[in-house]
Amino acid sequence: MNTKNNIAKEFMKKSIFSFDLDNSEVMIVWSLRHWASCSVTGENPQELFKLCREQHQLPDISVLIEEVVYGIAAGTEEKGPIGSELCDHVHYGEFKILEALCMLQNDKFDEAQLSLNGWLKPEQGRSLHKILNAFAAILEKSNLIIPTRRQYHSNWSTH
């Protein structure tokens, strides 16, 4: 039986590349992973991220990505919510950010807030909702639309 939980779990098990994620989704996942990796290694993520910004013709949104990564780190007790740069599957935190961005780009503000609050501490959920609102608008303006997928409306949680 394909329950909403099973649909989301199946999505997360698939490889990022074999699942055929849209360019906008790959850009988000890569950005989160790159920023998280650099915060651990002490490298400056700005140089490599500059190439991403140029490729997608984005303004400098690095502060938003940085705040999302730190908000996830502070707001969840999940293990490994963001994968390493070489990881071949979507992690829970990445999935939830893609889900929230999709909802926000489709004017489902309350659903996005509920989704974020379902896995983050309240203060981080509230903060990330505000940050992701701006992020979603900038992505949309640059034609980086997160495609509507049934997995993004699953209300899946870890418990």
GROMACS .gro file of N, CA and C in nm:
model
  477
    1MET      N    1   0.084  -0.118   0.000
    1MET     CA    2   0.000   0.000   0.000
    1MET      C    3   0.089   0.124   0.000
    2ASN      N    4   0.059   0.220  -0.086
    2ASN     CA    5   0.138   0.341  -0.097
    2ASN      C    6   0.083   0.451  -0.008
    3THR      N    7   0.121   0.448   0.117
    3THR     CA    8   0.079   0.555   0.206
    3THR      C    9   0.167   0.676   0.181
    4LYS      N   10   0.127   0.790   0.232
    4LYS     CA   11   0.207   0.911   0.215
    4LYS      C   12   0.346   0.892   0.275
    5ASN      N   13   0.355   0.823   0.387
    5ASN     CA   14   0.485   0.798   0.449
    5ASN      C   15   0.574   0.713   0.360
    6ASN      N   16   0.517   0.610   0.299
    6ASN     CA   17   0.596   0.522   0.212
    6ASN      C   18   0.645   0.596   0.089
    7ILE      N   19   0.563   0.685   0.034
    7ILE     CA   20   0.602   0.762  -0.084
    7ILE      C   21   0.724   0.847  -0.051
    8ALA      N   22   0.722   0.917   0.062
    8ALA     CA   23   0.834   1.002   0.101
    8ALA      C   24   0.958   0.919   0.132
    9LYS      N   25   0.942   0.807   0.200
    9LYS     CA   26   1.056   0.722   0.230
    9LYS      C   27   1.121   0.670   0.102
   10GLU      N   28   1.040   0.632   0.007
   10GLU     CA   29   1.091   0.581  -0.120
   10GLU      C   30   1.170   0.688  -0.193
   11PHE      N   31   1.119   0.811  -0.191
   11PHE     CA   32   1.188   0.925  -0.253
   11PHE      C   33   1.326   0.942  -0.192
   12MET      N   34   1.336   0.933  -0.060
   12MET     CA   35   1.462   0.957   0.009
   12MET      C   36   1.562   0.844  -0.015
   13LYS      N   37   1.513   0.725  -0.045
   13LYS     CA   38   1.603   0.612  -0.070
   13LYS      C   39   1.668   0.619  -0.207
   14LYS      N   40   1.605   0.687  -0.300
   14LYS     CA   41   1.654   0.694  -0.438
   14LYS      C   42   1.780   0.780  -0.445
   15SER      N   43   1.862   0.750  -0.538
   15SER     CA   44   1.983   0.829  -0.562
   15SER      C   45   1.945   0.965  -0.616
   16ILE      N   46   2.020   1.067  -0.579
   16ILE     CA   47   1.996   1.201  -0.631
   16ILE      C   48   2.004   1.200  -0.783
   17PHE      N   49   2.098   1.132  -0.839
   17PHE     CA   50   2.119   1.138  -0.982
   17PHE      C   51   2.029   1.041  -1.057
   18SER      N   52   2.003   0.923  -1.004
   18SER     CA   53   1.915   0.830  -1.074
   18SER      C   54   1.769   0.867  -1.056
   19PHE      N   55   1.736   0.945  -0.954
   19PHE     CA   56   1.598   0.988  -0.935
   19PHE      C   57   1.561   1.097  -1.034
   20ASP      N   58   1.662   1.151  -1.099
   20ASP     CA   59   1.639   1.255  -1.199
   20ASP      C   60   1.579   1.380  -1.137
   21LEU      N   61   1.647   1.432  -1.038
   21LEU     CA   62   1.604   1.557  -0.976
   21LEU      C   63   1.618   1.671  -1.076
   22ASP      N   64   1.532   1.767  -1.063
   22ASP     CA   65   1.537   1.886  -1.146
   22ASP      C   66   1.662   1.966  -1.110
   23ASN      N   67   1.710   2.049  -1.204
   23ASN     CA   68   1.829   2.132  -1.178
   23ASN      C   69   1.813   2.216  -1.052
   24SER      N   70   1.695   2.268  -1.030
   24SER     CA   71   1.673   2.351  -0.911
   24SER      C   72   1.691   2.269  -0.783
   25GLU      N   73   1.645   2.145  -0.783
   25GLU     CA   74   1.658   2.059  -0.666
   25GLU      C   75   1.804   2.021  -0.642
   26VAL      N   76   1.874   1.988  -0.750
   26VAL     CA   77   2.016   1.953  -0.738
   26VAL      C   78   2.094   2.072  -0.684
   27MET      N   79   2.063   2.192  -0.734
   27MET     CA   80   2.133   2.313  -0.688
   27MET      C   81   2.111   2.334  -0.539
   28ILE      N   82   1.990   2.314  -0.490
   28ILE     CA   83   1.961   2.332  -0.348
   28ILE      C   84   2.036   2.228  -0.265
   29VAL      N   85   2.025   2.103  -0.304
   29VAL     CA   86   2.090   1.995  -0.229
   29VAL      C   87   2.242   2.016  -0.229
   30TRP      N   88   2.298   2.045  -0.345
   30TRP     CA   89   2.443   2.069  -0.353
   30TRP      C   90   2.483   2.187  -0.266
   31SER      N   91   2.407   2.295  -0.270
   31SER     CA   92   2.441   2.414  -0.191
   31SER      C   93   2.440   2.384  -0.042
   32LEU      N   94   2.338   2.314   0.004
   32LEU     CA   95   2.332   2.277   0.146
   32LEU      C   96   2.450   2.189   0.184
   33ARG      N   97   2.479   2.092   0.102
   33ARG     CA   98   2.590   1.999   0.131
   33ARG      C   99   2.724   2.071   0.128
   34HIS      N  100   2.743   2.156   0.030
   34HIS     CA  101   2.868   2.229   0.018
   34HIS      C  102   2.889   2.317   0.141
   35TRP      N  103   2.786   2.390   0.179
   35TRP     CA  104   2.798   2.480   0.294
   35TRP      C  105   2.823   2.402   0.422
   36ALA      N  106   2.750   2.292   0.441
   36ALA     CA  107   2.768   2.211   0.562
   36ALA      C  108   2.908   2.150   0.565
   37SER      N  109   2.955   2.102   0.452
   37SER     CA  110   3.088   2.042   0.445
   37SER      C  111   3.196   2.145   0.478
   38CYS      N  112   3.183   2.265   0.423
   38CYS     CA  113   3.283   2.369   0.448
   38CYS      C  114   3.282   2.415   0.594
   39SER      N  115   3.168   2.410   0.658
   39SER     CA  116   3.164   2.449   0.799
   39SER      C  117   3.239   2.349   0.886
   40VAL      N  118   3.247   2.225   0.841
   40VAL     CA  119   3.321   2.122   0.914
   40VAL      C  120   3.471   2.130   0.882
   41THR      N  121   3.505   2.149   0.753
   41THR     CA  122   3.645   2.147   0.711
   41THR      C  123   3.716   2.280   0.734
   42GLY      N  124   3.637   2.386   0.754
   42GLY     CA  125   3.696   2.518   0.773
   42GLY      C  126   3.727   2.590   0.643
   43GLU      N  127   3.690   2.529   0.530
   43GLU     CA  128   3.712   2.593   0.400
   43GLU      C  129   3.613   2.708   0.381
   44ASN      N  130   3.646   2.798   0.292
   44ASN     CA  131   3.557   2.908   0.259
   44ASN      C  132   3.465   2.862   0.145
   45PRO      N  133   3.337   2.852   0.168
   45PRO     CA  134   3.245   2.804   0.064
   45PRO      C  135   3.217   2.906  -0.046
   46GLN      N  136   3.256   3.030  -0.026
   46GLN     CA  137   3.221   3.137  -0.118
   46GLN      C  138   3.274   3.116  -0.260
   47GLU      N  139   3.398   3.071  -0.274
   47GLU     CA  140   3.458   3.060  -0.407
   47GLU      C  141   3.384   2.962  -0.497
   48LEU      N  142   3.362   2.843  -0.448
   48LEU     CA  143   3.293   2.744  -0.529
   48LEU      C  144   3.147   2.782  -0.547
   49PHE      N  145   3.087   2.842  -0.446
   49PHE     CA  146   2.947   2.883  -0.457
   49PHE      C  147   2.931   2.996  -0.558
   50LYS      N  148   3.035   3.074  -0.577
   50LYS     CA  149   3.031   3.183  -0.676
   50LYS      C  150   3.003   3.127  -0.815
   51LEU      N  151   3.062   3.012  -0.847
   51LEU     CA  152   3.038   2.947  -0.976
   51LEU      C  153   2.891   2.906  -0.991
   52CYS      N  154   2.835   2.856  -0.884
   52CYS     CA  155   2.695   2.816  -0.884
   52CYS      C  156   2.605   2.938  -0.908
   53ARG      N  157   2.636   3.048  -0.840
   53ARG     CA  158   2.558   3.171  -0.857
   53ARG      C  159   2.565   3.220  -1.001
   54GLU      N  160   2.684   3.217  -1.058
   54GLU     CA  161   2.701   3.263  -1.195
   54GLU      C  162   2.627   3.172  -1.293
   55GLN      N  163   2.636   3.043  -1.272
   55GLN     CA  164   2.571   2.947  -1.361
   55GLN      C  165   2.420   2.967  -1.362
   56HIS      N  166   2.362   2.992  -1.245
   56HIS     CA  167   2.217   3.006  -1.234
   56HIS      C  168   2.171   3.151  -1.234
   57GLN      N  169   2.265   3.243  -1.254
   57GLN     CA  170   2.236   3.386  -1.256
   57GLN      C  171   2.156   3.430  -1.133
   58LEU      N  172   2.213   3.396  -1.018
   58LEU     CA  173   2.153   3.429  -0.889
   58LEU      C  174   2.225   3.546  -0.825
   59PRO      N  175   2.153   3.624  -0.746
   59PRO     CA  176   2.224   3.722  -0.663
   59PRO      C  177   2.298   3.646  -0.553
   60ASP      N  178   2.377   3.714  -0.475
   60ASP     CA  179   2.450   3.647  -0.367
   60ASP      C  180   2.354   3.609  -0.255
   61ILE      N  181   2.315   3.483  -0.256
   61ILE     CA  182   2.221   3.433  -0.155
   61ILE      C  183   2.293   3.344  -0.053
   62SER      N  184   2.425   3.356  -0.051
   62SER     CA  185   2.503   3.268   0.036
   62SER      C  186   2.464   3.284   0.183
   63VAL      N  187   2.430   3.403   0.225
   63VAL     CA  188   2.391   3.422   0.364
   63VAL      C  189   2.264   3.343   0.396
   64LEU      N  190   2.173   3.332   0.299
   64LEU     CA  191   2.051   3.254   0.321
   64LEU      C  192   2.083   3.106   0.336
   65ILE      N  193   2.169   3.056   0.249
   65ILE     CA  194   2.206   2.914   0.256
   65ILE      C  195   2.278   2.885   0.387
   66GLU      N  196   2.367   2.974   0.425
   66GLU     CA  197   2.439   2.958   0.551
   66GLU      C  198   2.341   2.953   0.669
   67GLU      N  199   2.244   3.042   0.669
   67GLU     CA  200   2.146   3.045   0.778
   67GLU      C  201   2.058   2.919   0.779
   68VAL      N  202   2.026   2.866   0.662
   68VAL     CA  203   1.948   2.742   0.655
   68VAL      C  204   2.029   2.628   0.714
   69VAL      N  205   2.155   2.617   0.675
   69VAL     CA  206   2.241   2.508   0.726
   69VAL      C  207   2.255   2.518   0.878
   70TYR      N  208   2.283   2.636   0.929
   70TYR     CA  209   2.298   2.652   1.074
   70TYR      C  210   2.165   2.637   1.146
   71GLY      N  211   2.055   2.678   1.083
   71GLY     CA  212   1.923   2.660   1.143
   71GLY      C  213   1.887   2.513   1.156
   72ILE      N  214   1.922   2.435   1.055
   72ILE     CA  215   1.898   2.290   1.061
   72ILE      C  216   1.982   2.229   1.172
   73ALA      N  217   2.109   2.267   1.176
   73ALA     CA  218   2.200   2.211   1.278
   73ALA      C  219   2.150   2.242   1.420
   74ALA      N  220   2.101   2.363   1.439
   74ALA     CA  221   2.055   2.403   1.572
   74ALA      C  222   1.915   2.353   1.603
   75GLY      N  223   1.836   2.324   1.500
   75GLY     CA  224   1.696   2.296   1.522
   75GLY      C  225   1.654   2.152   1.522
   76THR      N  226   1.743   2.062   1.487
   76THR     CA  227   1.702   1.921   1.481
   76THR      C  228   1.797   1.833   1.560
   77GLU      N  229   1.744   1.723   1.603
   77GLU     CA  230   1.826   1.623   1.670
   77GLU      C  231   1.847   1.503   1.579
   78GLU      N  232   1.801   1.514   1.455
   78GLU     CA  233   1.820   1.409   1.356
   78GLU      C  234   1.969   1.390   1.332
   79LYS      N  235   2.010   1.269   1.307
   79LYS     CA  236   2.148   1.240   1.270
   79LYS      C  237   2.164   1.259   1.120
   80GLY      N  238   2.262   1.339   1.080
   80GLY     CA  239   2.292   1.358   0.939
   80GLY      C  240   2.179   1.415   0.855
   81PRO      N  241   2.119   1.527   0.894
   81PRO     CA  242   2.009   1.581   0.814
   81PRO      C  243   2.053   1.633   0.678
   82ILE      N  244   2.182   1.660   0.664
   82ILE     CA  245   2.238   1.703   0.536
   82ILE      C  246   2.352   1.607   0.503
   83GLY      N  247   2.352   1.557   0.381
   83GLY     CA  248   2.452   1.461   0.340
   83GLY      C  249   2.585   1.525   0.304
   84SER      N  250   2.684   1.441   0.286
   84SER     CA  251   2.814   1.489   0.239
   84SER      C  252   2.804   1.518   0.090
   85GLU      N  253   2.902   1.589   0.038
   85GLU     CA  254   2.897   1.627  -0.103
   85GLU      C  255   2.898   1.508  -0.198
   86LEU      N  256   2.949   1.394  -0.154
   86LEU     CA  257   2.955   1.276  -0.240
   86LEU      C  258   2.845   1.175  -0.211
   87CYS      N  259   2.756   1.208  -0.120
   87CYS     CA  260   2.647   1.117  -0.084
   87CYS      C  261   2.554   1.096  -0.203
   88ASP      N  262   2.503   0.975  -0.219
   88ASP     CA  263   2.423   0.944  -0.338
   88ASP      C  264   2.274   0.933  -0.312
   89HIS      N  265   2.226   0.986  -0.200
   89HIS     CA  266   2.082   0.985  -0.175
   89HIS      C  267   2.041   1.113  -0.102
   90VAL      N  268   1.914   1.142  -0.104
   90VAL     CA  269   1.862   1.263  -0.040
   90VAL      C  270   1.846   1.237   0.109
   91HIS      N  271   1.899   1.325   0.190
   91HIS     CA  272   1.886   1.315   0.335
   91HIS      C  273   1.759   1.386   0.381
   92TYR      N  274   1.718   1.354   0.503
   92TYR     CA  275   1.592   1.405   0.555
   92TYR      C  276   1.584   1.558   0.556
   93GLY      N  277   1.688   1.624   0.603
   93GLY     CA  278   1.688   1.770   0.608
   93GLY      C  279   1.680   1.831   0.469
   94GLU      N  280   1.749   1.771   0.374
   94GLU     CA  281   1.745   1.818   0.235
   94GLU      C  282   1.604   1.804   0.178
   95PHE      N  283   1.545   1.687   0.203
   95PHE     CA  284   1.408   1.661   0.158
   95PHE      C  285   1.312   1.765   0.216
   96LYS      N  286   1.324   1.792   0.345
   96LYS     CA  287   1.231   1.886   0.409
   96LYS      C  288   1.251   2.029   0.359
   97ILE      N  289   1.373   2.067   0.326
   97ILE     CA  290   1.397   2.201   0.270
   97ILE      C  291   1.337   2.209   0.130
   98LEU      N  292   1.358   2.105   0.048
   98LEU     CA  293   1.298   2.103  -0.085
   98LEU      C  294   1.146   2.109  -0.075
   99GLU      N  295   1.092   2.034   0.018
   99GLU     CA  296   0.947   2.032   0.039
   99GLU      C  297   0.896   2.171   0.076
  100ALA      N  298   0.962   2.236   0.172
  100ALA     CA  299   0.920   2.369   0.215
  100ALA      C  300   0.931   2.470   0.101
  101LEU      N  301   1.041   2.465   0.026
  101LEU     CA  302   1.058   2.557  -0.087
  101LEU      C  303   0.949   2.536  -0.192
  102CYS      N  304   0.916   2.412  -0.220
  102CYS     CA  305   0.809   2.382  -0.315
  102CYS      C  306   0.677   2.441  -0.266
  103MET      N  307   0.647   2.421  -0.141
  103MET     CA  308   0.523   2.475  -0.084
  103MET      C  309   0.522   2.627  -0.090
  104LEU      N  310   0.633   2.689  -0.055
  104LEU     CA  311   0.640   2.835  -0.055
  104LEU      C  312   0.627   2.892  -0.196
  105GLN      N  313   0.688   2.827  -0.293
  105GLN     CA  314   0.676   2.874  -0.431
  105GLN      C  315   0.534   2.857  -0.485
  106ASN      N  316   0.456   2.773  -0.420
  106ASN     CA  317   0.318   2.751  -0.460
  106ASN      C  318   0.219   2.816  -0.362
  107ASP      N  319   0.268   2.914  -0.287
  107ASP     CA  320   0.186   2.993  -0.195
  107ASP      C  321   0.116   2.911  -0.087
  108LYS      N  322   0.179   2.803  -0.046
  108LYS     CA  323   0.126   2.720   0.063
  108LYS      C  324   0.207   2.748   0.189
  109PHE      N  325   0.193   2.871   0.236
  109PHE     CA  326   0.275   2.922   0.345
  109PHE      C  327   0.249   2.848   0.476
  110ASP      N  328   0.123   2.822   0.507
  110ASP     CA  329   0.091   2.752   0.631
  110ASP      C  330   0.141   2.608   0.630
  111GLU      N  331   0.128   2.541   0.514
  111GLU     CA  332   0.177   2.404   0.504
  111GLU      C  333   0.328   2.399   0.520
  112ALA      N  334   0.398   2.497   0.463
  112ALA     CA  335   0.544   2.502   0.477
  112ALA      C  336   0.581   2.521   0.624
  113GLN      N  337   0.511   2.609   0.692
  113GLN     CA  338   0.538   2.632   0.834
  113GLN      C  339   0.514   2.505   0.915
  114LEU      N  340   0.405   2.437   0.888
  114LEU     CA  341   0.376   2.312   0.959
  114LEU      C  342   0.481   2.206   0.930
  115SER      N  343   0.525   2.198   0.806
  115SER     CA  344   0.628   2.101   0.770
  115SER      C  345   0.757   2.127   0.845
  116LEU      N  346   0.799   2.254   0.849
  116LEU     CA  347   0.923   2.289   0.920
  116LEU      C  348   0.910   2.266   1.070
  117ASN      N  349   0.795   2.303   1.126
  117ASN     CA  350   0.774   2.286   1.269
  117ASN      C  351   0.760   2.140   1.309
  118GLY      N  352   0.731   2.055   1.212
  118GLY     CA  353   0.717   1.913   1.241
  118GLY      C  354   0.849   1.843   1.269
  119TRP      N  355   0.961   1.906   1.235
  119TRP     CA  356   1.090   1.838   1.258
  119TRP      C  357   1.196   1.928   1.319
  120LEU      N  358   1.169   2.058   1.325
  120LEU     CA  359   1.264   2.150   1.386
  120LEU      C  360   1.209   2.204   1.518
  121LYS      N  361   1.298   2.248   1.603
  121LYS     CA  362   1.256   2.317   1.725
  121LYS      C  363   1.179   2.442   1.682
  122PRO      N  364   1.081   2.485   1.761
  122PRO     CA  365   0.994   2.597   1.720
  122PRO      C  366   1.068   2.723   1.676
  123GLU      N  367   1.171   2.764   1.748
  123GLU     CA  368   1.239   2.889   1.711
  123GLU      C  369   1.313   2.875   1.577
  124GLN      N  370   1.372   2.758   1.550
  124GLN     CA  371   1.439   2.738   1.423
  124GLN      C  372   1.337   2.721   1.310
  125GLY      N  373   1.226   2.654   1.338
  125GLY     CA  374   1.122   2.638   1.237
  125GLY      C  375   1.068   2.773   1.193
  126ARG      N  376   1.046   2.860   1.289
  126ARG     CA  377   0.995   2.995   1.261
  126ARG      C  378   1.098   3.075   1.181
  127SER      N  379   1.222   3.069   1.224
  127SER     CA  380   1.329   3.142   1.158
  127SER      C  381   1.352   3.091   1.015
  128LEU      N  382   1.357   2.958   0.999
  128LEU     CA  383   1.380   2.902   0.866
  128LEU      C  384   1.264   2.931   0.773
  129HIS      N  385   1.144   2.937   0.826
  129HIS     CA  386   1.028   2.971   0.743
  129HIS      C  387   1.047   3.109   0.681
  130LYS      N  388   1.093   3.204   0.760
  130LYS     CA  389   1.116   3.339   0.710
  130LYS      C  390   1.229   3.341   0.606
  131ILE      N  391   1.338   3.273   0.636
  131ILE     CA  392   1.452   3.269   0.545
  131ILE      C  393   1.414   3.200   0.414
  132LEU      N  394   1.343   3.089   0.425
  132LEU     CA  395   1.305   3.015   0.305
  132LEU      C  396   1.203   3.091   0.220
  133ASN      N  397   1.123   3.178   0.282
  133ASN     CA  398   1.034   3.263   0.203
  133ASN      C  399   1.113   3.348   0.106
  134ALA      N  400   1.218   3.412   0.158
  134ALA     CA  401   1.304   3.495   0.073
  134ALA      C  402   1.376   3.409  -0.030
  135PHE      N  403   1.428   3.297   0.014
  135PHE     CA  404   1.501   3.205  -0.073
  135PHE      C  405   1.412   3.158  -0.188
  136ALA      N  406   1.289   3.117  -0.156
  136ALA     CA  407   1.196   3.068  -0.257
  136ALA      C  408   1.165   3.176  -0.361
  137ALA      N  409   1.148   3.299  -0.316
  137ALA     CA  410   1.118   3.409  -0.409
  137ALA      C  411   1.236   3.436  -0.502
  138ILE      N  412   1.357   3.434  -0.447
  138ILE     CA  413   1.476   3.458  -0.530
  138ILE      C  414   1.494   3.345  -0.631
  139LEU      N  415   1.475   3.222  -0.587
  139LEU     CA  416   1.486   3.108  -0.678
  139LEU      C  417   1.382   3.118  -0.790
  140GLU      N  418   1.262   3.153  -0.752
  140GLU     CA  419   1.155   3.164  -0.851
  140GLU      C  420   1.186   3.273  -0.954
  141LYS      N  421   1.238   3.385  -0.906
  141LYS     CA  422   1.273   3.495  -0.996
  141LYS      C  423   1.383   3.453  -1.095
  142SER      N  424   1.471   3.364  -1.052
  142SER     CA  425   1.578   3.313  -1.138
  142SER      C  426   1.535   3.189  -1.215
  143ASN      N  427   1.406   3.160  -1.214
  143ASN     CA  428   1.348   3.046  -1.284
  143ASN      C  429   1.400   2.912  -1.231
  144LEU      N  430   1.431   2.906  -1.105
  144LEU     CA  431   1.469   2.781  -1.039
  144LEU      C  432   1.349   2.734  -0.957
  145ILE      N  433   1.255   2.676  -1.026
  145ILE     CA  434   1.129   2.633  -0.967
  145ILE      C  435   1.146   2.490  -0.915
  146ILE      N  436   1.107   2.471  -0.790
  146ILE     CA  437   1.108   2.336  -0.733
  146ILE      C  438   0.981   2.268  -0.786
  147PRO      N  439   0.997   2.158  -0.859
  147PRO     CA  440   0.878   2.095  -0.917
  147PRO      C  441   0.785   2.039  -0.809
  148THR      N  442   0.659   2.045  -0.838
  148THR     CA  443   0.561   1.988  -0.746
  148THR      C  444   0.567   1.837  -0.758
  149ARG      N  445   0.595   1.773  -0.650
  149ARG     CA  446   0.600   1.626  -0.645
  149ARG      C  447   0.507   1.581  -0.534
  150ARG      N  448   0.447   1.468  -0.551
  150ARG     CA  449   0.357   1.418  -0.447
  150ARG      C  450   0.434   1.393  -0.316
  151GLN      N  451   0.564   1.364  -0.328
  151GLN     CA  452   0.644   1.340  -0.209
  151GLN      C  453   0.654   1.464  -0.121
  152TYR      N  454   0.646   1.582  -0.182
  152TYR     CA  455   0.658   1.705  -0.107
  152TYR      C  456   0.531   1.743  -0.033
  153HIS      N  457   0.432   1.664  -0.047
  153HIS     CA  458   0.306   1.691   0.022
  153HIS      C  459   0.267   1.572   0.108
  154SER      N  460   0.366   1.502   0.158
  154SER     CA  461   0.342   1.377   0.229
  154SER      C  462   0.318   1.394   0.377
  155ASN      N  463   0.362   1.509   0.431
  155ASN     CA  464   0.357   1.530   0.576
  155ASN      C  465   0.431   1.420   0.650
  156TRP      N  466   0.535   1.368   0.588
  156TRP     CA  467   0.613   1.261   0.647
  156TRP      C  468   0.696   1.313   0.762
  157SER      N  469   0.702   1.239   0.868
  157SER     CA  470   0.788   1.274   0.980
  157SER      C  471   0.864   1.149   1.022
  158THR      N  472   0.961   1.168   1.109
  158THR     CA  473   1.048   1.056   1.145
  158THR      C  474   0.989   0.964   1.251
  159HIS      N  475   0.879   1.000   1.311
  159HIS     CA  476   0.821   0.917   1.415
  159HIS      C  477   0.693   0.852   1.368
   0.00000   0.00000   0.00000
